[in-house]
Amino acid sequence: MPRPATPPMSEPAPAVIPLPGPDDTDRLGAALAPVLRPGDCLLLEGALGAGKTALARAVIRALTHPAEEVPSPSFTLVQCYDGATGPVWHVDLYRLSDPAEIAELGLADAFATAICLIEWPDRLGRERPARHLLIRLDDAGEGRVATLAPAGPGWQAALAAARAAARGAAR
Amino acid sequence: MTDGRGAGGEFTVLGIESSCDETAAAVVRGGAPGPGRILADIVFGQAEMHAPFGGVVPEIAARAHAERLDLCVERALAEAGCGLGAIDAIAVTAGPGLIGGVLSGVMFARGLAEATGLPILGINHLAGHALTPRLTHGLAFPYLMLLVSGGHCQFLAVLGPESFRRLGSTIDDAPGEAFDKCARLLGLGYPGGPEVERAAAGGDPGRFDFPRPLLDRPGCEMSFSGLKTALRRARDRCVAEAGGLRRGDLADLAAGFQAAVADVLAAKAARAMAAFAAAHGPGTIAVAGGVAANAAVRAALQDAAAAAGFAFLAPPLRLCTDNGAMIAWAGVERLCAGARGDAAIVARPRWPLDAGAVPVAGSGRKGAKA
């Protein structure tokens, strides 16, 4: 029997991280990477060209190798990497038309065993993991702003790392 | 009836391709350096179903691929007018691509090989594209290849049937993907390439100052991701000024975007040709992939080739998009080079053509479920 969703007790407040330039996106990705563990899921929201793949690339490079090739996953849907702390899945769900296909992709397993970076997470429907970090990217002047909204426990370190990266950049 | 395995240096190969959205099977006969004879070439495309999604709907389920593979192979053999008895080997795409598709192709080919006793060859999908100019024109090694499609963009020095040197690739989006996303941003249909090209007709490519990414850096690496950001912002400015996109805006945006892609490809092609010529002298630049069908891109590449003293070759479009004939041909090439079959074929979602040649950590690693 599906239980009614427990109302969020006291989720930490979202972190709002200004990203004036590409370096700031790289810095945010590099800050988040070390605190991510298998089972962590980042949902990346934003318009076409908002910088979702750029942020994912920064996270993946920090978890693998600074020169790792991180092509867009739009065509292949999933790109997998061997990260320092376990497998990393970079997923673009835009082309999916039916949440049933999530199972075919093997995403349910990946949510448990890998660090998952999911673009176009609205396609997840009911498959959206209850515990996730939602990162929304919006335009802000010539740059962007990232809003990190945690759901479920255990995101304090990620939020703190993101805020520290933003403070470091502002200095 | 078979005329003998390898008779006259010729082989007949059944090719199976299911690494992306298409399921395809073909029978090709020939020998290196080509051209080969395509006896059958069956592609189960889904293009007609794609439009509502602004992109190809991927067939993720391995079993759906497998069902179509059965039919594809059956039809290919019927069209070729030969049974499996006339086939010398089975060539199958073993990567890179969507895991479900690659797996089902490899499993299917393995089963068929087991049942028939035929040797099986695992083919890199990109090698299939890269060797197509030999299938169609018998082009001699070495030559320069630009693969430019929805999923790929790279310059390759093609040195032999299994010897490729990558001179540069996109570091983010492939141009075909960029065209599809451009079409999405402009409210155009799918596939994006032809739609953008149509919308760009009569447009002013100079009205918007779209970036030419990475032209300021040496080398043949390309980037197309920033273009869509620039396009989206230009579109939003137009909408803010006029309350919506006027026809002229649409044409100018599309033309500007297309010109930027063409400029980047042509400028990087010039560098790739210079690098190729330094090692081998001027030769031929061949272009494969759906994006080569774009007239502006093609014209820019032809101009660049002429300026560099290179011949320009583009195989027919049908053989530039995903197909089984190129996989069969890559199998022919390997047989001619002495291969007698691969003992074990593993599906490899990630499989760089020049594994090891590029200093990248982890290239060649197996992807999930591989």
mmCIF file of C-alpha atoms in Angstrom, chain A residues 47-50 57 65 67-72 74-77 79-82 89 94-97 101 104-106 120 139 141-144, chain B residues 20-21 53-54 56-58 60-61 63 98 150-151 166 169 171-173 177 181 184-185 228-229 232-233 350 358-361 365 367-369:
data_model
loop_
_atom_site.group_PDB
_atom_site.id
_atom_site.type_symbol
_atom_site.label_atom_id
_atom_site.label_comp_id
_atom_site.label_asym_id
_atom_site.label_seq_id
_atom_site.Cartn_x
_atom_site.Cartn_y
_atom_site.Cartn_z
ATOM 1 C CA ALA A 47 15.717 25.824 -19.854
ATOM 2 C CA LEU A 48 17.693 24.689 -22.896
ATOM 3 C CA GLY A 49 21.081 26.343 -22.617
ATOM 4 C CA ALA A 50 20.687 27.088 -18.906
ATOM 5 C CA ARG A 57 30.380 18.182 -16.426
ATOM 6 C CA HIS A 65 39.653 13.413 -13.992
ATOM 7 C CA ALA A 67 40.252 16.236 -18.569
ATOM 8 C CA GLU A 68 37.497 13.596 -18.594
ATOM 9 C CA GLU A 69 35.410 13.811 -21.749
ATOM 10 C CA VAL A 70 31.849 14.554 -20.763
ATOM 11 C CA PRO A 71 29.754 14.735 -23.914
ATOM 12 C CA SER A 72 26.122 15.760 -23.799
ATOM 13 C CA SER A 74 21.029 14.062 -24.916
ATOM 14 C CA PHE A 75 21.583 11.504 -27.643
ATOM 15 C CA THR A 76 22.643 8.457 -25.646
ATOM 16 C CA LEU A 77 20.366 9.254 -22.652
ATOM 17 C CA GLN A 79 26.646 8.306 -19.868
ATOM 18 C CA CYS A 80 28.340 6.360 -17.096
ATOM 19 C CA TYR A 81 31.632 7.122 -15.399
ATOM 20 C CA ASP A 82 33.765 5.465 -12.756
ATOM 21 C CA TRP A 89 25.399 8.347 -14.019
ATOM 22 C CA TYR A 94 14.303 14.814 -22.412
ATOM 23 C CA ARG A 95 13.702 12.206 -25.081
ATOM 24 C CA LEU A 96 11.734 9.902 -22.816
ATOM 25 C CA SER A 97 8.024 9.830 -23.433
ATOM 26 C CA GLU A 101 11.103 3.677 -19.718
ATOM 27 C CA GLU A 104 14.290 0.033 -18.875
ATOM 28 C CA LEU A 105 17.170 2.441 -18.439
ATOM 29 C CA GLY A 106 18.066 0.782 -15.157
ATOM 30 C CA TRP A 120 14.957 17.065 -17.379
ATOM 31 C CA ASP A 139 19.440 33.325 -16.174
ATOM 32 C CA GLY A 141 22.092 39.040 -16.222
ATOM 33 C CA GLU A 142 24.814 37.635 -18.440
ATOM 34 C CA GLY A 143 25.307 34.717 -16.062
ATOM 35 C CA ARG A 144 23.168 32.302 -14.091
ATOM 36 C CA CYS B 20 21.003 4.072 -31.507
ATOM 37 C CA ASP B 21 17.420 4.642 -32.474
ATOM 38 C CA PHE B 53 8.809 15.114 -28.968
ATOM 39 C CA GLY B 54 11.228 17.424 -30.727
ATOM 40 C CA VAL B 56 14.112 10.996 -31.618
ATOM 41 C CA VAL B 57 12.198 8.781 -29.266
ATOM 42 C CA PRO B 58 14.778 6.252 -28.254
ATOM 43 C CA ILE B 60 15.188 1.704 -24.831
ATOM 44 C CA ALA B 61 13.708 -1.730 -24.436
ATOM 45 C CA ARG B 63 13.395 -6.789 -26.444
ATOM 46 C CA LEU B 98 22.472 3.154 -26.099
ATOM 47 C CA GLY B 150 23.145 13.957 -33.988
ATOM 48 C CA GLY B 151 25.366 12.098 -31.589
ATOM 49 C CA ARG B 166 41.244 11.442 -33.636
ATOM 50 C CA SER B 169 35.932 16.296 -31.355
ATOM 51 C CA ILE B 171 33.629 18.776 -26.090
ATOM 52 C CA ASP B 172 29.892 19.075 -25.463
ATOM 53 C CA ASP B 173 26.997 18.940 -27.938
ATOM 54 C CA GLU B 177 21.911 17.826 -31.443
ATOM 55 C CA LYS B 181 17.790 22.072 -29.829
ATOM 56 C CA ARG B 184 13.109 23.432 -30.156
ATOM 57 C CA LEU B 185 14.067 26.953 -29.079
ATOM 58 C CA LYS B 228 22.096 27.439 -27.868
ATOM 59 C CA THR B 229 22.414 29.744 -24.882
ATOM 60 C CA ARG B 232 17.878 31.468 -26.507
ATOM 61 C CA ARG B 233 18.903 34.886 -25.236
ATOM 62 C CA ARG B 350 31.405 3.888 -24.519
ATOM 63 C CA VAL B 358 43.898 10.353 -26.266
ATOM 64 C CA PRO B 359 45.144 11.149 -22.775
ATOM 65 C CA VAL B 360 41.805 10.834 -21.082
ATOM 66 C CA ALA B 361 41.323 9.038 -17.831
ATOM 67 C CA ARG B 365 35.944 1.735 -19.505
ATOM 68 C CA GLY B 367 29.515 1.597 -19.083
ATOM 69 C CA ALA B 368 26.677 0.514 -16.895
ATOM 70 C CA LYS B 369 25.479 -3.022 -17.332
#
